[in-house]
Tab-separated table of C-alpha atoms in Angstrom:
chain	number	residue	atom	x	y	z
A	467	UNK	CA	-22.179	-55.733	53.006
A	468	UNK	CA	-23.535	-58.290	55.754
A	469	UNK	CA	-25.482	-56.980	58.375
A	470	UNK	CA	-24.262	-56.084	61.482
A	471	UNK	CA	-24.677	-58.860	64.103
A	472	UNK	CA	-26.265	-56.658	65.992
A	473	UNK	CA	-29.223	-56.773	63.216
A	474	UNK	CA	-30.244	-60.351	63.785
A	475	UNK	CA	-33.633	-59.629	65.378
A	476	UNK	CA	-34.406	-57.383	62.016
A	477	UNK	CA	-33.055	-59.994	59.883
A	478	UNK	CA	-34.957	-63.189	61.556
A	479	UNK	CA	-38.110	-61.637	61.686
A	480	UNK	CA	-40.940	-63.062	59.789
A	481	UNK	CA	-43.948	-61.014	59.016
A	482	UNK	CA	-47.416	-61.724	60.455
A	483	UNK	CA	-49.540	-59.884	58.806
A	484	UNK	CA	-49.363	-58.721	55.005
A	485	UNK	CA	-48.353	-54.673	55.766
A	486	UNK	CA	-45.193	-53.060	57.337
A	487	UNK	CA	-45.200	-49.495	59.228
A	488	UNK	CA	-41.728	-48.322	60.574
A	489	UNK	CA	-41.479	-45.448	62.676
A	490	UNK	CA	-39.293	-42.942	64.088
A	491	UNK	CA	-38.644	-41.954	67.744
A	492	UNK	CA	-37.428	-38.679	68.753
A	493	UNK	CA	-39.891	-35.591	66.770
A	494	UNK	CA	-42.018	-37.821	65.498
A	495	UNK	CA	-43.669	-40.812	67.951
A	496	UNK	CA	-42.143	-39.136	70.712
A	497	UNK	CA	-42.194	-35.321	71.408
A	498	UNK	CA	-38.533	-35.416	72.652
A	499	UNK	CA	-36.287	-33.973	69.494
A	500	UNK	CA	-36.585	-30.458	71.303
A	501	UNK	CA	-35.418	-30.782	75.048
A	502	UNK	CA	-32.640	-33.119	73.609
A	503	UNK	CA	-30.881	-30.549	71.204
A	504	UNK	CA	-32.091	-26.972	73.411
A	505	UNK	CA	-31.036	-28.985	76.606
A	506	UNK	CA	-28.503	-31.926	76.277
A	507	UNK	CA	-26.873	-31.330	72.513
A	508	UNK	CA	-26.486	-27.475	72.348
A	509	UNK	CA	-24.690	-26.741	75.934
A	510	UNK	CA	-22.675	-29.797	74.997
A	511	UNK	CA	-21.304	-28.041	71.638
A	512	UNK	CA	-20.530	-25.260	74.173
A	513	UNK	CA	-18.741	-27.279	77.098
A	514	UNK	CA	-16.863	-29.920	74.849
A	515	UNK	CA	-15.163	-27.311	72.271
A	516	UNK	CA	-14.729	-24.561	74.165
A	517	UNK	CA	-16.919	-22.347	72.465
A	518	UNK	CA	-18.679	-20.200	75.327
A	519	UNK	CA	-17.190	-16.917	73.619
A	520	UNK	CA	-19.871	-17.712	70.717
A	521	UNK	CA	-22.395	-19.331	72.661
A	522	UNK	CA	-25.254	-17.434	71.157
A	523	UNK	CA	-24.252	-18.286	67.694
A	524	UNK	CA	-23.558	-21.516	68.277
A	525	UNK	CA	-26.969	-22.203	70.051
A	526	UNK	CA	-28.790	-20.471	66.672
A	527	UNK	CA	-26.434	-22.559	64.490
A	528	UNK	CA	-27.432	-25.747	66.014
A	529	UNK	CA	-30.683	-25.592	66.268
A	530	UNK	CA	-31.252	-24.760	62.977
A	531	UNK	CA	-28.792	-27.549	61.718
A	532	UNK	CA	-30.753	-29.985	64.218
A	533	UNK	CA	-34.450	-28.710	63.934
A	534	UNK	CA	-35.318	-26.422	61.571
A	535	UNK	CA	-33.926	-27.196	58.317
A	536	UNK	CA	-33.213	-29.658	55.555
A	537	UNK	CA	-30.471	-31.850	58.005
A	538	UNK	CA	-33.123	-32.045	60.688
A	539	UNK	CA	-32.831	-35.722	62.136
A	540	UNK	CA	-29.178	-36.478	61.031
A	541	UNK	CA	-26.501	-38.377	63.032
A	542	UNK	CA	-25.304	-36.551	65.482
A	543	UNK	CA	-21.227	-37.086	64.095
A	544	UNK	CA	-22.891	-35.533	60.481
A	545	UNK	CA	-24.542	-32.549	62.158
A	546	UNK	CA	-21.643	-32.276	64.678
A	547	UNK	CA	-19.218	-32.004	60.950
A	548	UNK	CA	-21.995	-29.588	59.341
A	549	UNK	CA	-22.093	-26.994	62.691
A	550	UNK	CA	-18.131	-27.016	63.008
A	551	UNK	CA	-18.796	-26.159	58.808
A	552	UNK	CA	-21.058	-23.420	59.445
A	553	UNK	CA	-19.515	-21.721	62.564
A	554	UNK	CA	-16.934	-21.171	60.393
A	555	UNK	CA	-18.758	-19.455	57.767
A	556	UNK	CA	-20.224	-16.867	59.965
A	557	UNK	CA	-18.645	-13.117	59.975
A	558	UNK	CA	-19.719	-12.658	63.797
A	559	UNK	CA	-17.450	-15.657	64.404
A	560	UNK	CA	-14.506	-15.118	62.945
A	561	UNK	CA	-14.689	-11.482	64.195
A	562	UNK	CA	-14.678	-12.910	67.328
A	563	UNK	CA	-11.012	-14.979	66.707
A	564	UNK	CA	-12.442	-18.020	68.434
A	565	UNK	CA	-10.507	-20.966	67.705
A	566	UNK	CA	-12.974	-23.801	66.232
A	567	UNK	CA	-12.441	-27.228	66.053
A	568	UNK	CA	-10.684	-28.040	62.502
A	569	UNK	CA	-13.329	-30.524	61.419
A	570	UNK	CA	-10.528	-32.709	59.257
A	571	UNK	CA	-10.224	-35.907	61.950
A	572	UNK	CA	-14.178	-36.124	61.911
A	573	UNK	CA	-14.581	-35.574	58.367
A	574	UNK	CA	-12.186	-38.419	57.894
A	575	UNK	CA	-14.406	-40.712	60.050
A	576	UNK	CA	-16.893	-39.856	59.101
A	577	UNK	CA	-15.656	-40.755	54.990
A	578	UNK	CA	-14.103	-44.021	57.270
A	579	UNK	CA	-16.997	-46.620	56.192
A	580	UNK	CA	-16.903	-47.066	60.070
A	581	UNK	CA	-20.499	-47.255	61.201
A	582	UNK	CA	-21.474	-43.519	62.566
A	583	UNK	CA	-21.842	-44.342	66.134
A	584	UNK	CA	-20.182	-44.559	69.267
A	585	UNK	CA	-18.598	-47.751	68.726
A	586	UNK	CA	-17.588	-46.631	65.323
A	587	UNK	CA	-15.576	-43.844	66.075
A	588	UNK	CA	-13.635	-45.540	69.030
A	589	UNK	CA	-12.918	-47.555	66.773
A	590	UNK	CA	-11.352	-45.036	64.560
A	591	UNK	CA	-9.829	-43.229	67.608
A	592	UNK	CA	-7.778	-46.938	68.132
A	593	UNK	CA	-6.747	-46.571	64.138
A	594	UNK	CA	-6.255	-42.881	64.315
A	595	UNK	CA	-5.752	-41.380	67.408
A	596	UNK	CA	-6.116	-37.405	67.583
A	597	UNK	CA	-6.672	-34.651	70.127
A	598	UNK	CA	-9.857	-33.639	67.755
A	599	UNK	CA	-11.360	-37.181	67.688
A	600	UNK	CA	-10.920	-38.055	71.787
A	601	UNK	CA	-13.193	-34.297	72.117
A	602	UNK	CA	-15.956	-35.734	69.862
A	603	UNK	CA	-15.999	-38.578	71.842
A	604	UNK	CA	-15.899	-36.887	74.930
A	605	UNK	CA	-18.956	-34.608	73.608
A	606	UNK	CA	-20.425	-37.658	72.367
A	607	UNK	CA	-20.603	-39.425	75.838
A	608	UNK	CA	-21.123	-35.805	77.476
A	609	UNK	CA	-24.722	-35.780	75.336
A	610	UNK	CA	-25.596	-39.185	76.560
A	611	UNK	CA	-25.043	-38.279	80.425
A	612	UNK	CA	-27.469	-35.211	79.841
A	613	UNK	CA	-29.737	-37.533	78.035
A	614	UNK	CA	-29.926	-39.978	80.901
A	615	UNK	CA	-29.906	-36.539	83.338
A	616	UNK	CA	-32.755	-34.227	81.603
A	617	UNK	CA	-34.739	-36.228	79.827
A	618	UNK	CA	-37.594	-38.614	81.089
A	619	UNK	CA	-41.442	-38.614	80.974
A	620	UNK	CA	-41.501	-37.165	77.359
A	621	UNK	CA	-44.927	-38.207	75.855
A	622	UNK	CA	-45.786	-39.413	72.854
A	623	UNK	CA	-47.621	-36.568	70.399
A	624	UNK	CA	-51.218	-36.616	70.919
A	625	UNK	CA	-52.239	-39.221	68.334
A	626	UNK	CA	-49.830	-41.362	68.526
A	627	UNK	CA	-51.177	-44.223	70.515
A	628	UNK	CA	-54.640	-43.909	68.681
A	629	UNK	CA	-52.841	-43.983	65.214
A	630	UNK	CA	-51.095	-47.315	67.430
A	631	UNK	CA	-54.106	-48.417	68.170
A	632	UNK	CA	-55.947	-48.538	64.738
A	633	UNK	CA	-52.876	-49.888	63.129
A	634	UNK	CA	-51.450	-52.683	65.432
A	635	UNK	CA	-54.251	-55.427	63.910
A	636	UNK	CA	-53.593	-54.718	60.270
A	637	UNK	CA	-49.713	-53.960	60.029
A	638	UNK	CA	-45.918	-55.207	61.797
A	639	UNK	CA	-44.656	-52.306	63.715
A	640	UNK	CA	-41.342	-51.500	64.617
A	641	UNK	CA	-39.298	-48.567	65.727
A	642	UNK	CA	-36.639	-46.833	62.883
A	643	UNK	CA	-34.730	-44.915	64.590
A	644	UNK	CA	-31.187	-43.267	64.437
A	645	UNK	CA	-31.050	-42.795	68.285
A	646	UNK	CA	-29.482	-45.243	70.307
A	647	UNK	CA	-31.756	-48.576	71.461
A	648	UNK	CA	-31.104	-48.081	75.614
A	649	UNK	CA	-32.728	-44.636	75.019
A	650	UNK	CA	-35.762	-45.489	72.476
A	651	UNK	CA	-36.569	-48.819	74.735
A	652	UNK	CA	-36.680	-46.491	77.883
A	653	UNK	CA	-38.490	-43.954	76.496
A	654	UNK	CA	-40.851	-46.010	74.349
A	655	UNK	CA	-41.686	-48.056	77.799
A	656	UNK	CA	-42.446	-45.182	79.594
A	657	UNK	CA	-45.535	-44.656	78.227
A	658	UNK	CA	-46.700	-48.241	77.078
A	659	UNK	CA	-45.975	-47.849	73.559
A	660	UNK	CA	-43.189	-50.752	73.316
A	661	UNK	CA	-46.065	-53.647	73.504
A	662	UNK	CA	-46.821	-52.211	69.823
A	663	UNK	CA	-43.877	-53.324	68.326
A	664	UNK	CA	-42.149	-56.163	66.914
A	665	UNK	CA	-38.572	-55.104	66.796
A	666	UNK	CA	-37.452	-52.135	68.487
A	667	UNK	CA	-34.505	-50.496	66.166
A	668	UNK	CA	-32.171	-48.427	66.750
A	669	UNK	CA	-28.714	-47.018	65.474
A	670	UNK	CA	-26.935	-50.262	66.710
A	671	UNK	CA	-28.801	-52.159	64.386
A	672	UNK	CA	-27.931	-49.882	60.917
A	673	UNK	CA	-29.279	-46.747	59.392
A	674	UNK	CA	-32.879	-46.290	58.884
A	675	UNK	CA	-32.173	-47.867	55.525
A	676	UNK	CA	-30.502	-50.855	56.440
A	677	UNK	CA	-33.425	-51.488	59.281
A	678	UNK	CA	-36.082	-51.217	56.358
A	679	UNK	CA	-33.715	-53.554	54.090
A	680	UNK	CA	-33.256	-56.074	56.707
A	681	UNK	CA	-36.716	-56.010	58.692
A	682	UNK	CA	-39.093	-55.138	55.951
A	683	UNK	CA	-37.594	-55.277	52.172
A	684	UNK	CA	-38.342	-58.617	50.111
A	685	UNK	CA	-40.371	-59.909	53.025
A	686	UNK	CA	-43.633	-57.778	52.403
A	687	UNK	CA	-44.649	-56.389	49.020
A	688	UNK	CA	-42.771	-52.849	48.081
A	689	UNK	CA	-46.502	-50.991	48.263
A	690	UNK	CA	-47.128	-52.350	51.615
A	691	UNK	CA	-44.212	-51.070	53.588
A	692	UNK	CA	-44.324	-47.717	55.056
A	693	UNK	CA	-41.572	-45.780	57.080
A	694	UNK	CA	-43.355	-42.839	59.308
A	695	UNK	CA	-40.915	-40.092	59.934
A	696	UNK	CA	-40.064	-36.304	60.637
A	697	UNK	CA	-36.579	-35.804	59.248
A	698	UNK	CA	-35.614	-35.443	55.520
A	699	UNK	CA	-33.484	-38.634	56.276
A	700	UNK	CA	-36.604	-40.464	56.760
A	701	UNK	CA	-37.979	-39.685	53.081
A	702	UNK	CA	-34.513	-40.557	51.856
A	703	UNK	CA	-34.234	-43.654	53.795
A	704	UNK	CA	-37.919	-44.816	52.374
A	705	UNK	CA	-37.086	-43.673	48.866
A	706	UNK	CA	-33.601	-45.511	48.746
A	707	UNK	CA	-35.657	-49.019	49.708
A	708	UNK	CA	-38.389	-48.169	46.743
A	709	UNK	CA	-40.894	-48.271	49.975
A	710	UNK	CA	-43.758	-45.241	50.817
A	711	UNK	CA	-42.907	-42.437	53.234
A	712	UNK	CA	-45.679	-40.304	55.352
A	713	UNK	CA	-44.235	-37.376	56.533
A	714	UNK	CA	-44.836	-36.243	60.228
A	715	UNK	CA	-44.746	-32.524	59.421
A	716	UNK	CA	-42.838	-30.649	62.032
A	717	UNK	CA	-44.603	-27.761	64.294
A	718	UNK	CA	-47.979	-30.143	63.006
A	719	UNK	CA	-47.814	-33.300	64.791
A	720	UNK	CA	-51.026	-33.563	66.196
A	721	UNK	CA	-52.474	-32.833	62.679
A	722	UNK	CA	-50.166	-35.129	60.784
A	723	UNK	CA	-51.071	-38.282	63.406
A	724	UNK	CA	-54.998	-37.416	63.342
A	725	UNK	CA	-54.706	-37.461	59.481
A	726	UNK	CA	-52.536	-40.397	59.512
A	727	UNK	CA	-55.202	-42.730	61.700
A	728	UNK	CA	-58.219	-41.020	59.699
A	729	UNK	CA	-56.928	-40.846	56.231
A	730	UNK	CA	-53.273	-42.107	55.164
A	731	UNK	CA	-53.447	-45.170	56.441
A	732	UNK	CA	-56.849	-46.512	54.597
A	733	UNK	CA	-55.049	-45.091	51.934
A	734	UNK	CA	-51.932	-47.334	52.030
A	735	UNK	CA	-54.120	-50.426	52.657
A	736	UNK	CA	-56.185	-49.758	49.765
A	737	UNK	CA	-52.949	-49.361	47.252
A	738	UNK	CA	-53.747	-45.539	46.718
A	739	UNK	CA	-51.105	-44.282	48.906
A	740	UNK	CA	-48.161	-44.133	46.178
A	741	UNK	CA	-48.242	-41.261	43.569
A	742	UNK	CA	-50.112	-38.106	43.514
A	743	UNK	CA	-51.407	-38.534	47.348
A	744	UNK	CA	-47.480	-39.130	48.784
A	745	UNK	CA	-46.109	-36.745	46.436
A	746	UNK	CA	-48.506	-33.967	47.902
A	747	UNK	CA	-47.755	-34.999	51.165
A	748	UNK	CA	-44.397	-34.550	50.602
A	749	UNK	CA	-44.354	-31.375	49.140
A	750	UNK	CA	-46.762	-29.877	51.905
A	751	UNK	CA	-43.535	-30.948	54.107
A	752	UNK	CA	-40.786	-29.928	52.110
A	753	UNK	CA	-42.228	-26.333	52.360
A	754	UNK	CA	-41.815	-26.350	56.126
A	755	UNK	CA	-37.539	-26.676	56.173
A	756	UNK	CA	-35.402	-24.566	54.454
A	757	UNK	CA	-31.886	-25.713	53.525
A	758	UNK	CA	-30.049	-22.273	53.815
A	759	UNK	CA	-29.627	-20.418	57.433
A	760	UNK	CA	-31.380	-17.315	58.226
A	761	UNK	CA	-28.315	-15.268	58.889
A	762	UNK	CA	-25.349	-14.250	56.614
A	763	UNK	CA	-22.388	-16.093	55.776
A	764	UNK	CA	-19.607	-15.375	53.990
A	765	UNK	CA	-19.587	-17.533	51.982
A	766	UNK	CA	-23.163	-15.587	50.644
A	767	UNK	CA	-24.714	-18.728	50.957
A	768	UNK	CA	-27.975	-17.231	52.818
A	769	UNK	CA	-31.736	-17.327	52.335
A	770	UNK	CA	-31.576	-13.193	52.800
């Protein structure tokens, strides 16, 4: 598949120096993954599907889905599928008769091929209009306008600009991020750290996989990329492209940038980054999100 035109600065760029470090936004550069889902995403699941009768769960539901376990950092339309999934699944709300959103119309979007955005499902509204698929567009655009509302000023982790600062002469930086450019650019530029970066990523240019395959893959040597992320999908994305992964380990992000600038990165200039360091990295991480909820379900499916 071509990339999307929307790609072309990833695609055109030519490296400058011999090393490549991508890196994520929201929970991982910038310490703004939390207000988004407690303040903008969650009341949104509540508003847009009429779910206020189940609020609570809900609010537990989607913040683990979003923050504290093994689909932390997904696209919003996956997570949205995976909470509508999991509401369903919980004894508390089906005691509670509270009609839920069916799930089939976004599933089938979402299995569409369409790209996983907002331009992709309007497009799949225009195919295959339903009353489902106009609400997740309506929640979709409902998130945005609390995004642009509640959340400004959100600084970057404390080591972030140092960790900038050490690596700007000796690698290309650019953002890899799922979120949407208008909101990384903004938020980025708030606090100086856009003048870092080469190309500033986001969803309208691919997934985090197609911005390391069009920006960074063939152009610099497989050892000397690196993706920096928070989110499972982050690993994935860096292991799908054959490329290195360091983990920013959520709940530890001052630790994880401080050992990043003093440690990791020597590391992956020296060509000692890949093997037993990463893979102990990686398991320190995995330890920290679980991939079944706290609660029971009836489906049993619970870490209980």
């Amino acid at each position: 598949m071509s990339a999307p035109a929307a790609a072309a600065p990833l695609v055109n760029f030519k490296p400058t120096k011999d090393y490549f470090v991508g890196i994520d936004s929201d929970g991982c550069a910038i310490d703004a993954m939390d207000i988004k889902h407690y303040e903008c995403f969650t009341p949104a699941y509540i508003k847009y599907f009429d779910l206020q009768p189940i609020s609570t769960m809900v609010r537990e539901t989607a913040v683990f889905v979003n923050l504290h376990s093994t689909t932390r950092g997904k696209n919003r339309w996956v997570t949205l599928d995976i909470i509508f999934d999991m509401l369903k699944d919980r004894p508390e709300v089906v005691e509670r008769a509270v009609k839920l959103p069916d799930g089939g119309e976004l599933k089938a979007f979402l299995n569409s091929g369409l790209p996983l955005s907002a331009d992709g499902i309007e497009t799949f509204a225009k195919q295959r209009p339903s009353e489902e698929i106009d609400k997740c567009i309506a929640w979709g655009e409902g998130v945005n306008e609390l995004v642009e509302w509640m959340v400004h000023g959100c600084a970057p982790f404390p080591g972030v600009r140092d960790a900038f600062d050490y690596m700007v002469d000796k690698a290309d930086l650019m953002t890899v991020s799922a979120a949407s450019a208008r909101f990384i650019e903004r938020e980025w530029a708030e606090h100086g750290l856009d003048k870092y970066m080469q190309v500033m990523a986001g969803q309208e240019m691919g997934t985090k996989a197609q911005h390391l395959e069009y920006g960074a893959k063939g152009k610099y040597d497989d050892d000397k990329i690196l993706l920096i992320g928070d989110a499972p999908g982050d690993r994935d994305a860096a292991m799908s492209q054959g490329v290195l992964w360091y983990p920013i380990n959520p709940g530890g992000e001052r630790e994880s940038w401080r050992r990043l600038k003093d440690e990791a990165f020597d590391r992956f200039l020296a060509g000692t980054y890949r093997g037993e360091y990463q893979d102990a990295l990686i398991a320190e991480y995995e330890k920290l999100l679980p991939d079944t909820p706290p609660w029971e379900t009836i489906s049993g499916k619970n870490s209980k």
